[in-house]
Short mmCIF file of C-alpha atoms and ligand atoms in Angstrom, two decimals:
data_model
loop_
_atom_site.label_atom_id
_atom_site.label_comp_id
_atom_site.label_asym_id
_atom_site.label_seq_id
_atom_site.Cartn_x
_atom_site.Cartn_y
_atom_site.Cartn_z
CA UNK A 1 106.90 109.72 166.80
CA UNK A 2 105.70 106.67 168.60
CA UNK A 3 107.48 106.57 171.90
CA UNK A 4 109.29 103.69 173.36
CA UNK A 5 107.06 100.90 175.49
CA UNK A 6 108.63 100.13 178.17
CA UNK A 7 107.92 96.11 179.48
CA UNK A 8 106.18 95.71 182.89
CA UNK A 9 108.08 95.01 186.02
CA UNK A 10 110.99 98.02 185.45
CA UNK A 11 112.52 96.76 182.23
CA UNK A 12 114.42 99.50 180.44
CA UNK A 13 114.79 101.27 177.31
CA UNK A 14 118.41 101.10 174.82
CA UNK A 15 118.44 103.83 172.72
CA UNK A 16 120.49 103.00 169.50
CA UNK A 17 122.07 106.13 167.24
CA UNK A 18 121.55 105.02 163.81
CA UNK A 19 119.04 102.66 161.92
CA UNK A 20 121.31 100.38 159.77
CA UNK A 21 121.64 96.36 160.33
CA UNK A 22 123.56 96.20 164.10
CA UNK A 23 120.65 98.38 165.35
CA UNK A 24 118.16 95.91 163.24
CA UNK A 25 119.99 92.48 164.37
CA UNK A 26 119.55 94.01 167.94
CA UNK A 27 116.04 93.30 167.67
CA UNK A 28 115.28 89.58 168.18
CA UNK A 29 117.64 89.24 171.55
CA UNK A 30 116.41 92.71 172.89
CA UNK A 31 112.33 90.97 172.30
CA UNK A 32 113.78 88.00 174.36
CA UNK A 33 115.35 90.20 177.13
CA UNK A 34 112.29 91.77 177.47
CA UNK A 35 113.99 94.99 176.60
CA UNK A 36 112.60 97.84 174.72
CA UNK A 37 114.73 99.53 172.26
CA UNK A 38 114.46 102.48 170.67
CA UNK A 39 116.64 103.56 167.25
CA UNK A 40 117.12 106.99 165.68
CA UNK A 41 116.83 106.36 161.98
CA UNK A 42 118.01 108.20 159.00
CA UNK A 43 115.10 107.29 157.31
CA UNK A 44 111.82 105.81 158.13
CA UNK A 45 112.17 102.78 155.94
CA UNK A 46 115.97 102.11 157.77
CA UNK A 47 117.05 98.38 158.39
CA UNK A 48 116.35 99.02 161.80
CA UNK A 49 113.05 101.22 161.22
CA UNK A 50 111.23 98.19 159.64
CA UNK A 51 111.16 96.22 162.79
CA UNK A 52 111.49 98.36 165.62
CA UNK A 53 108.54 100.23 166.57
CA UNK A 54 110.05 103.24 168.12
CA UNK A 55 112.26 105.00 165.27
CA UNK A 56 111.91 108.44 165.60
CA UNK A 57 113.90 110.11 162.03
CA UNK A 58 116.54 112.25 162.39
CA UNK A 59 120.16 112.91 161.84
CA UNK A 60 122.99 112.00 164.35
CA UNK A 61 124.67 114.84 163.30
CA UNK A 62 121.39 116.90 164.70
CA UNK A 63 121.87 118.18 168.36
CA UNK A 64 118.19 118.78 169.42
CA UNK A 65 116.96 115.88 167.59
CA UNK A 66 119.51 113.22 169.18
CA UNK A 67 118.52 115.12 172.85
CA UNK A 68 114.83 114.86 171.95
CA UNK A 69 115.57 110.92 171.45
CA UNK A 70 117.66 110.47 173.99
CA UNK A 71 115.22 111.82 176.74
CA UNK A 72 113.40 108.97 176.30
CA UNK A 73 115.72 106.42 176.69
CA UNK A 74 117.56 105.10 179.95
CA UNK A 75 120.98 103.99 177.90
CA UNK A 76 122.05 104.93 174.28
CA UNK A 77 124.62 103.14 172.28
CA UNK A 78 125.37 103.62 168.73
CA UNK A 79 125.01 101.97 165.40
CA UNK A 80 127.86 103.60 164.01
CA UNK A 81 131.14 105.31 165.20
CA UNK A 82 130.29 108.67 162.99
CA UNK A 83 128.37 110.75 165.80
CA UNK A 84 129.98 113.91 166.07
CA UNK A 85 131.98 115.35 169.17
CA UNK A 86 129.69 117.98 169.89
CA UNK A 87 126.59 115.80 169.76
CA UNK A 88 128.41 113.39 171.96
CA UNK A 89 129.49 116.21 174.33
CA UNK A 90 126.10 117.79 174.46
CA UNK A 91 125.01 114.13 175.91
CA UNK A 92 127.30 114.09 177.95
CA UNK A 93 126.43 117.24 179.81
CA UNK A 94 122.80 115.78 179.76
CA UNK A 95 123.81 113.37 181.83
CA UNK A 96 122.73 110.59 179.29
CA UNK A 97 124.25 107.38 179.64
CA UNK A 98 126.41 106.66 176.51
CA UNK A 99 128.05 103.47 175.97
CA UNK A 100 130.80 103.44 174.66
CA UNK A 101 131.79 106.76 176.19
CA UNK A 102 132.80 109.87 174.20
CA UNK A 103 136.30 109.24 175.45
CA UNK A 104 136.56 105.53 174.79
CA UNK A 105 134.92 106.46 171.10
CA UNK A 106 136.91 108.70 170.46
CA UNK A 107 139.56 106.07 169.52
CA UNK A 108 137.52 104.07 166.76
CA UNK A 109 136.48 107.65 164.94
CA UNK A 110 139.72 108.79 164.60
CA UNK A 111 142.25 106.35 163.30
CA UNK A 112 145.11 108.86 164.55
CA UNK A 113 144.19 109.35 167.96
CA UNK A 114 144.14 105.33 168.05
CA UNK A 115 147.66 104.96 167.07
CA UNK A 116 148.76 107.46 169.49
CA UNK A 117 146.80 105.69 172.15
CA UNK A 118 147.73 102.24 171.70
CA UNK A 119 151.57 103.28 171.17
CA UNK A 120 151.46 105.12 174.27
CA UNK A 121 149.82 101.73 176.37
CA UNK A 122 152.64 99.61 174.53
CA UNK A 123 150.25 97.61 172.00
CA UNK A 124 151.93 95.95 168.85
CA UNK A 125 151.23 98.28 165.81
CA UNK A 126 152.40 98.56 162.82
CA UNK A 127 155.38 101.13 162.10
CA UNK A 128 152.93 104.10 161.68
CA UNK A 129 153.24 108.24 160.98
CA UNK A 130 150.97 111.66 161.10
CA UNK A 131 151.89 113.10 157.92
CA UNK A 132 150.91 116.61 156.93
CA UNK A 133 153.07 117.36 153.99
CA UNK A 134 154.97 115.86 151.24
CA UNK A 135 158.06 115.75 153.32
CA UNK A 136 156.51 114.08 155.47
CA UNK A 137 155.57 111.13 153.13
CA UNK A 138 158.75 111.27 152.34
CA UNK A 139 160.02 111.09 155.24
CA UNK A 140 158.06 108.04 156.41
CA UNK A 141 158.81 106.18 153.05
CA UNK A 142 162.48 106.45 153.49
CA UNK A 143 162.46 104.55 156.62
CA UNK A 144 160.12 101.45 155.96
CA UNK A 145 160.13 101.63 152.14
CA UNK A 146 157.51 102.11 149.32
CA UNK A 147 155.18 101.33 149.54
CA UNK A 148 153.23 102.50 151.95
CA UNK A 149 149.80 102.53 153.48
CA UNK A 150 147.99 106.07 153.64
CA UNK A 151 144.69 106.16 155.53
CA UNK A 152 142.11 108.98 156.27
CA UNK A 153 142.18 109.50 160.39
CA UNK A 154 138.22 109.75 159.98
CA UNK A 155 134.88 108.65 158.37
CA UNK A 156 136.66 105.55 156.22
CA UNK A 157 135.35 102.11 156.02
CA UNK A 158 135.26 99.19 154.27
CA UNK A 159 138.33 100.37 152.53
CA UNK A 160 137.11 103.49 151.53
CA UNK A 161 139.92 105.61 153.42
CA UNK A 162 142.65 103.44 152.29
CA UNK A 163 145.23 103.11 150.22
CA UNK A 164 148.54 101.29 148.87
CA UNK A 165 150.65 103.97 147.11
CA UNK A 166 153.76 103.51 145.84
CA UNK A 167 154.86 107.62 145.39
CA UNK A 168 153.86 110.88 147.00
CA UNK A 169 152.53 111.64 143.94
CA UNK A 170 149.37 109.44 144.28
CA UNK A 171 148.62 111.48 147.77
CA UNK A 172 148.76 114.70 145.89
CA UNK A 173 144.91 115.25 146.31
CA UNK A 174 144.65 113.84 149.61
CA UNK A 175 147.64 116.34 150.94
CA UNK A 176 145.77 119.37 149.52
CA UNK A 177 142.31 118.04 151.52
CA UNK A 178 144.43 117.87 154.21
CA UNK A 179 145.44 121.54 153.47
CA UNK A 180 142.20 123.07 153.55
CA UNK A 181 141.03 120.94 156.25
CA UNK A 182 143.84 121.82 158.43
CA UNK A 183 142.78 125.75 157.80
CA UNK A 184 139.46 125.20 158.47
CA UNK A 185 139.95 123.42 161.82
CA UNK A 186 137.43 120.69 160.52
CA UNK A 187 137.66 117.84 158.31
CA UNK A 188 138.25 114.40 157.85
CA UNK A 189 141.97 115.52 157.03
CA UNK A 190 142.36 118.22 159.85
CA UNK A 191 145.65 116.21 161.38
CA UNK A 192 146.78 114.84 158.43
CA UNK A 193 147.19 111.34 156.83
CA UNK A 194 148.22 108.23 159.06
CA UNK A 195 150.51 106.64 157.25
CA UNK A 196 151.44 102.83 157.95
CA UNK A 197 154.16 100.13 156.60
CA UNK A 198 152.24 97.53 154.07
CA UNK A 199 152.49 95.05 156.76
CA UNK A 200 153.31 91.46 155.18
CA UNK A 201 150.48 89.32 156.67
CA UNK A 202 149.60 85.83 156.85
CA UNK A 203 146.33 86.34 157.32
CA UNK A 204 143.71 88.73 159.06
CA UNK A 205 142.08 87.68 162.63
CA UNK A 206 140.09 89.23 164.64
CA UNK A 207 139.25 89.51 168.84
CA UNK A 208 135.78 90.56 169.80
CA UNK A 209 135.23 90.76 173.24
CA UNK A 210 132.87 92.82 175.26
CA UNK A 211 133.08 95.02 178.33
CA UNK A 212 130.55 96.02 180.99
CA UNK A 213 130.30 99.30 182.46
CA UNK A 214 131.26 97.21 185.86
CA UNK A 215 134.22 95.52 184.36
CA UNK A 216 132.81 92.01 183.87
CA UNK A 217 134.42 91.02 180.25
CA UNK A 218 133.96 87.92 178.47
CA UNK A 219 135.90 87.08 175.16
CA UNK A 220 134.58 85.18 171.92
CA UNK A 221 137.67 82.79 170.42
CA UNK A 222 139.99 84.76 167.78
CA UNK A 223 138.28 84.32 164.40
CA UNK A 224 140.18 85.00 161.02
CA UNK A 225 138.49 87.60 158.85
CA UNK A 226 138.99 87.03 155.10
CA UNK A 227 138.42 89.80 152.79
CA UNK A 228 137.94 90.46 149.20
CA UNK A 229 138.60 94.04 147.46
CA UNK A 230 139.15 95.88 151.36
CA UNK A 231 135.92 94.49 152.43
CA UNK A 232 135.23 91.35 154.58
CA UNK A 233 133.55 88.42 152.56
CA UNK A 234 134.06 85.71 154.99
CA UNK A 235 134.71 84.77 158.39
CA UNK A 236 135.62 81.68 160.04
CA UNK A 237 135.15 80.63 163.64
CA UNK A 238 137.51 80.06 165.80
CA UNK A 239 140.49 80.92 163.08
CA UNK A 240 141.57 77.59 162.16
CA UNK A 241 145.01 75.89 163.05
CA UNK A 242 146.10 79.56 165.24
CA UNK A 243 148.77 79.12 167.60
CA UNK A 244 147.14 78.58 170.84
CA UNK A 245 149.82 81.17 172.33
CA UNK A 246 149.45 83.53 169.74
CA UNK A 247 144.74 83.03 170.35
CA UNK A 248 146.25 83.79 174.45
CA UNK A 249 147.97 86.94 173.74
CA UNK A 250 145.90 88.48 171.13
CA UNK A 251 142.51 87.57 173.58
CA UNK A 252 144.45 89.07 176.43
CA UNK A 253 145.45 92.47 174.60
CA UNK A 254 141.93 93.09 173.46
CA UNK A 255 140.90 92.69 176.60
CA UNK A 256 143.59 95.36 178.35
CA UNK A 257 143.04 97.89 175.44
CA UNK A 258 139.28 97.39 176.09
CA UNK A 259 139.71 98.53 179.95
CA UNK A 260 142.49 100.90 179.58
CA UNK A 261 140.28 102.45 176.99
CA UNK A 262 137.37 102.14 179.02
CA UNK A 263 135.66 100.85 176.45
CA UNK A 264 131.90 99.47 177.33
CA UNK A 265 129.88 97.30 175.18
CA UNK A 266 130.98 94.95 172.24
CA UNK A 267 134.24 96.07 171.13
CA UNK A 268 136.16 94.20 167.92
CA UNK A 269 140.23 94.61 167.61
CA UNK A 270 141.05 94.07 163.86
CA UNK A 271 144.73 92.27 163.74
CA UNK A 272 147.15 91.35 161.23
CA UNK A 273 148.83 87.76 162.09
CA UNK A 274 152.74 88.19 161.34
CA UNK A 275 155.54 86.12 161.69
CA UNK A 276 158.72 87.23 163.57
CA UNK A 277 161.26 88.15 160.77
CA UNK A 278 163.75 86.41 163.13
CA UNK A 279 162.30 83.47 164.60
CA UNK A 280 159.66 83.27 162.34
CA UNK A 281 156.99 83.04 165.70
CA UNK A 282 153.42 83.83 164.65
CA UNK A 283 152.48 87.26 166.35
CA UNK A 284 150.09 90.55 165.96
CA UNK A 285 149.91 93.82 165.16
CA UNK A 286 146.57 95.72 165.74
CA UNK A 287 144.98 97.19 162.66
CA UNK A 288 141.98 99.16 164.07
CA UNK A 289 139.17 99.05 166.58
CA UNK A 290 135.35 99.26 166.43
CA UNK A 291 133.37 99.94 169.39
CA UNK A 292 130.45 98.32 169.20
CA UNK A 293 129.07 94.60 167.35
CA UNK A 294 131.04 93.98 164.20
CA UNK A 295 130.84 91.96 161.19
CA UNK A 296 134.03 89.96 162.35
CA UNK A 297 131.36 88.81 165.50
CA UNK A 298 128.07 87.45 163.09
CA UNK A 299 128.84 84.07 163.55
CA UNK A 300 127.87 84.32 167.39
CA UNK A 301 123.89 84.97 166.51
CA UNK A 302 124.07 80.96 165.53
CA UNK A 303 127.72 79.97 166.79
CA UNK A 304 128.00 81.00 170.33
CA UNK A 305 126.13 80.69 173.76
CA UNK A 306 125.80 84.20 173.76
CA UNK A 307 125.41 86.24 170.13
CA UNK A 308 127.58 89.18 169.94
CA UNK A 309 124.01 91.68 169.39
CA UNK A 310 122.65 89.99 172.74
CA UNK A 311 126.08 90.52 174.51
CA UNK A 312 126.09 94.48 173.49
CA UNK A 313 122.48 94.86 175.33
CA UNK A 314 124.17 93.07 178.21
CA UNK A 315 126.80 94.90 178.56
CA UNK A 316 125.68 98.37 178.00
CA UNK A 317 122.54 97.92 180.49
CA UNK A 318 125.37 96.30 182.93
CA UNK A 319 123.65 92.95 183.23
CA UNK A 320 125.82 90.13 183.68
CA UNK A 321 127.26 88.81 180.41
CA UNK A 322 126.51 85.53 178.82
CA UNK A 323 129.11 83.11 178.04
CA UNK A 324 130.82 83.42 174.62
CA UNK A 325 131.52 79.39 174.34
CA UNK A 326 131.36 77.88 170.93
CA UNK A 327 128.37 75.84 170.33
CA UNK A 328 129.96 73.64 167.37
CA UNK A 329 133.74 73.46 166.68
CA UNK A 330 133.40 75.67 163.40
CA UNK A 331 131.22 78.50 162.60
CA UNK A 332 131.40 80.13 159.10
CA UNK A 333 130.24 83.44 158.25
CA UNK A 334 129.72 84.29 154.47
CA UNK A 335 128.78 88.26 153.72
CA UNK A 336 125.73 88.30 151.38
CA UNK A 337 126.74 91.30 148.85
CA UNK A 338 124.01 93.14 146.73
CA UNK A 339 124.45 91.31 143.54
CA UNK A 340 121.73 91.64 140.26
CA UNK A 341 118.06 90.71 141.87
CA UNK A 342 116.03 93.18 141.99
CA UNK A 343 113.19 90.31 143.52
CA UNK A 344 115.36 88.68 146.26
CA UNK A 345 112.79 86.54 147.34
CA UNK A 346 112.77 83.99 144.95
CA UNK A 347 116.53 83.37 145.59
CA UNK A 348 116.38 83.37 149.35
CA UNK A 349 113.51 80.92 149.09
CA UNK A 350 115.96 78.15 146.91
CA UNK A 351 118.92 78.75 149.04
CA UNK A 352 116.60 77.75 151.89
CA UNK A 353 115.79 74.73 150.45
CA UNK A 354 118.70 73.45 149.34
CA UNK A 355 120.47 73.69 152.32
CA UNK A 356 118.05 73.51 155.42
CA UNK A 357 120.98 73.94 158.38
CA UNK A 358 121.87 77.46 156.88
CA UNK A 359 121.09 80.45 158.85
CA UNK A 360 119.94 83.12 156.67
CA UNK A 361 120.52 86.95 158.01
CA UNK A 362 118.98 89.55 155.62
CA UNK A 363 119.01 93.22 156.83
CA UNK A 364 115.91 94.47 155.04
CA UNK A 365 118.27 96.67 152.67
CA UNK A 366 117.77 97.49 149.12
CA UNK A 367 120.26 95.57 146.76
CA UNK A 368 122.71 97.96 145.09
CA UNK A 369 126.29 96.03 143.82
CA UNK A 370 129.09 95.44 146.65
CA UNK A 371 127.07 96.64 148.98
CA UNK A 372 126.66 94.14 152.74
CA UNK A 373 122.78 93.26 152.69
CA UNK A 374 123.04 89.87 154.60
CA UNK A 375 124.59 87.22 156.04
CA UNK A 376 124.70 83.47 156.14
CA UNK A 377 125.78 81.56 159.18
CA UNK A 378 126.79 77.67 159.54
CA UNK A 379 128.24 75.89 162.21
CA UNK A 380 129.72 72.11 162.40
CA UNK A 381 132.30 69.99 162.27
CA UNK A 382 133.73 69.74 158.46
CA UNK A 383 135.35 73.14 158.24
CA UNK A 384 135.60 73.05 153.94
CA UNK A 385 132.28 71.93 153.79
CA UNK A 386 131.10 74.32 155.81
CA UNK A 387 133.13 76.97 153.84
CA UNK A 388 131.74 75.83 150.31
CA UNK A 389 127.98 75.72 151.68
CA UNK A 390 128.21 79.29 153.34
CA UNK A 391 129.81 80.44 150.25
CA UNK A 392 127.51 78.93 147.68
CA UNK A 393 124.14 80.14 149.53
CA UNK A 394 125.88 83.84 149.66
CA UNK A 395 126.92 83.49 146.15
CA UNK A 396 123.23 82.91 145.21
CA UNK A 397 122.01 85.50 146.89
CA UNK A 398 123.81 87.67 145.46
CA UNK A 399 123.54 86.26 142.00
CA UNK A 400 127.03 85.36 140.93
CA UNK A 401 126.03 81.55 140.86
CA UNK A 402 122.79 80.24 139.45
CA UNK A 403 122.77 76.59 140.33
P1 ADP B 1 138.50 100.36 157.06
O1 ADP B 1 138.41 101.32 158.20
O2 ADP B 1 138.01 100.92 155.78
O3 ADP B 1 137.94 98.99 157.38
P2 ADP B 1 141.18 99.30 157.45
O4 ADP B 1 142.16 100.16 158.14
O5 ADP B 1 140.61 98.15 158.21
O6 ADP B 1 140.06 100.20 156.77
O7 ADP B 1 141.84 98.70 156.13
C1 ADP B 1 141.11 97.92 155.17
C2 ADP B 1 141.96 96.77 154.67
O8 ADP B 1 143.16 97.26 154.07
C3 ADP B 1 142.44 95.86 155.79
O9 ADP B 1 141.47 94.90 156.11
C4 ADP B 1 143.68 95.24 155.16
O10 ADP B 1 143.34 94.21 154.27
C5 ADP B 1 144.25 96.41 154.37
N1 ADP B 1 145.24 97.15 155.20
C6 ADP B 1 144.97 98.15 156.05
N2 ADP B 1 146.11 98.59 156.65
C7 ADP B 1 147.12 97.86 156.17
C8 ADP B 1 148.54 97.85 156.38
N3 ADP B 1 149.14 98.69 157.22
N4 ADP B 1 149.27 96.91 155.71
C9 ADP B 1 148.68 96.05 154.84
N5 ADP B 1 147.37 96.04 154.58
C10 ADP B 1 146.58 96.92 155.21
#
């Protein structure tokens, strides 16, 4: 294991928990900070393992090895919201810096707990329910009608723990996980099912602010998030025509959750834009949080001041934060999905070419269908052109357009 080298003059070390692309893109603005950073990678030849010298292998899940890491680090943060309680507590007890905190995490692991929370502080949600049995499906489906949304509490992303069902038949399997989970004590399924009204939204937006452990927070503008199939393709920056009362109140609520959470670090609020079924007023509800940089905050490496990977550093070492100003009225984000080319090279090469004020983000990954290997930013003024370039260049990347 080569150990972390630290920069002369008393520059510290960020230890990251998990090798995959946020770890990775944390990389260039840590170099310029002069901070050292430090990653503990599934696998030597993780996104983040190719370019960061100290990457130590192990599990998150492991105890002694994520103790053995974190010795060596003066802060750790995490790549990922999947380290487990006990690993967090035993951290905890160390005394080891963690930022986010156990408690503040504790609300992007378990979609559950989050509703709770963010009932209990008065935050717009949609109609939700804990739901252990068939009843209780029932139950919930009788009072905002079929269908409905059923999520699992834990370990679900890009759509993976969700889903539309129209009877409490299609929940069968999930219901009899939740079972066995529940007698285990352990489980993605322990609590039961959230359940949640198909909210009818105009569109999906997002608020990514961040949060220092001294309570200095700055706030990127609201971008819209578009997705394809549950997972984000495309996002654009700031969310075009949004009611400017609708960017205040959305900023401000991310914000509030973000201290009464005592959240620390980047930290993304995932909304759905409504309208008022009597006035017909554009408004929120909050779909879920993620505690640290998020896809929904990729434009900022090229868009903002201050990128959203440099930010997190910021925050969790409590420097003072950068400003999140736009640097061009519109940003655009397209996801680069694994597509057909085994060579990428060759393809990243011609979308370079043909479109020299593209910023090309490739994570390092192997290419395996739908799965998020890259991005492209682009920032100006012509918001469809802008749209149709970031979109062609990640189309070509990932193979579904040859020309
Ligand atoms: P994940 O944790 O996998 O990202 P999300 O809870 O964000 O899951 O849900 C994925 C997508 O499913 C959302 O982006 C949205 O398009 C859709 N979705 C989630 N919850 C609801 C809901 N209550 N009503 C309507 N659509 C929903």
């Amino acid at each position: 294991m080569t150990s972390p080298q630290r920069a002369p003059g008393g520059f510290p070390v960020v230890g990251v928990i998990g090798g995959g692309q946020l770890a990775r893109m944390c990389a260039g603005p840590a170099a310029e900070l002069a901070v050292s950073l430090s990653v503990l990678a599934e696998a030597p030849d993780a996104a983040a393992a190719q370019v960061i010298p100290s990457a130590p292998v192990g599990s998150h899940t492991d105890v002694d090895a994520v103790l053995a890491f974190a010795a060596e680090c003066d802060v750790v943060t995490f790549d990922h919201e999947h380290v487990p309680p006990e690993v967090l507590a035993a951290l905890e007890e160390r005394g080891v810096p963690l930022h986010p905190s156990p408690a503040a995490l504790v609300f992007a692991q378990d979609k559950l707990a989050m509703r709770h929370r963010l009932t209990e502080i008065d935050v717009a949600c949609p109609a939700w329910a804990q739901a252990r049995t068939a009843a209780d499906v029932e139950t919930f489906a009788e009072q905002v009608g079929w269908p409905i949304v059923a999520k699992t509490p834990r370990g679900g992303y890009d759509g993976k723990g969700v889903r539309v069902v129209g009877s409490v038949e299609e929940l069968a399997d999930w219901l009899e996980r939740a079972d066995s989970d529940a007698a285990q004590g352990s489980g993605p399924l322990r609590d039961g099912l959230l359940l949640e009204e198909k909210v009818d939204f105009v569109r999906e937006l997002a608020v990514l602010v961040a949060r220092s452990p001294s309570d200095q927070a700055a706030a990127w503008p609201v971008v819209e998030t578009v997705q394809t199939d549950g997972i984000c393709t495309e996002v654009l920056a700031p969310a075009p025509d949004l009611d400017p009362h609708l960017a205040a109140v959305a900023t401000e609520a991310a914000l509030r959750i973000a201290e009464d959470l005592g959240v620390t670090g980047v930290f993304a609020v995932e909304m759905f834009e409504v309208r008022d079924p009597e006035t017909g007023a554009p408004e929120y509800v909050v779909n879920e949080l993620a505690m640290r940089p998020h896809n929904s905050g990729h434009w900022s490496m090229d868009g903002a001041v201050t990128g959203q990977f440099e930010q997190h550093l910021r925050a969790v070492l409590d420097l003072p934060l950068g400003s999140p100003a736009p640097r061009a009225p519109w940003t655009v984000m397209a996801n680069v999905l694994g597509g057909d080319y085994p060579e990428l090279y060759p393809a990243y090469r011609h979308v370079m070419a043909r479109d020299p004020g593209l910023k090309v983000h490739l994570y390092g990954k192997s290419v395996r269908p739908g799965r998020k290997i890259g991005h492209v930013n682009v920032s100006g003024t012509d918001l469809a052109d802008l749209r149709e370039r970031a979109q062609h260049a990640a189309d070509y990347l990932t193979g579904v357009v040859t020309e």
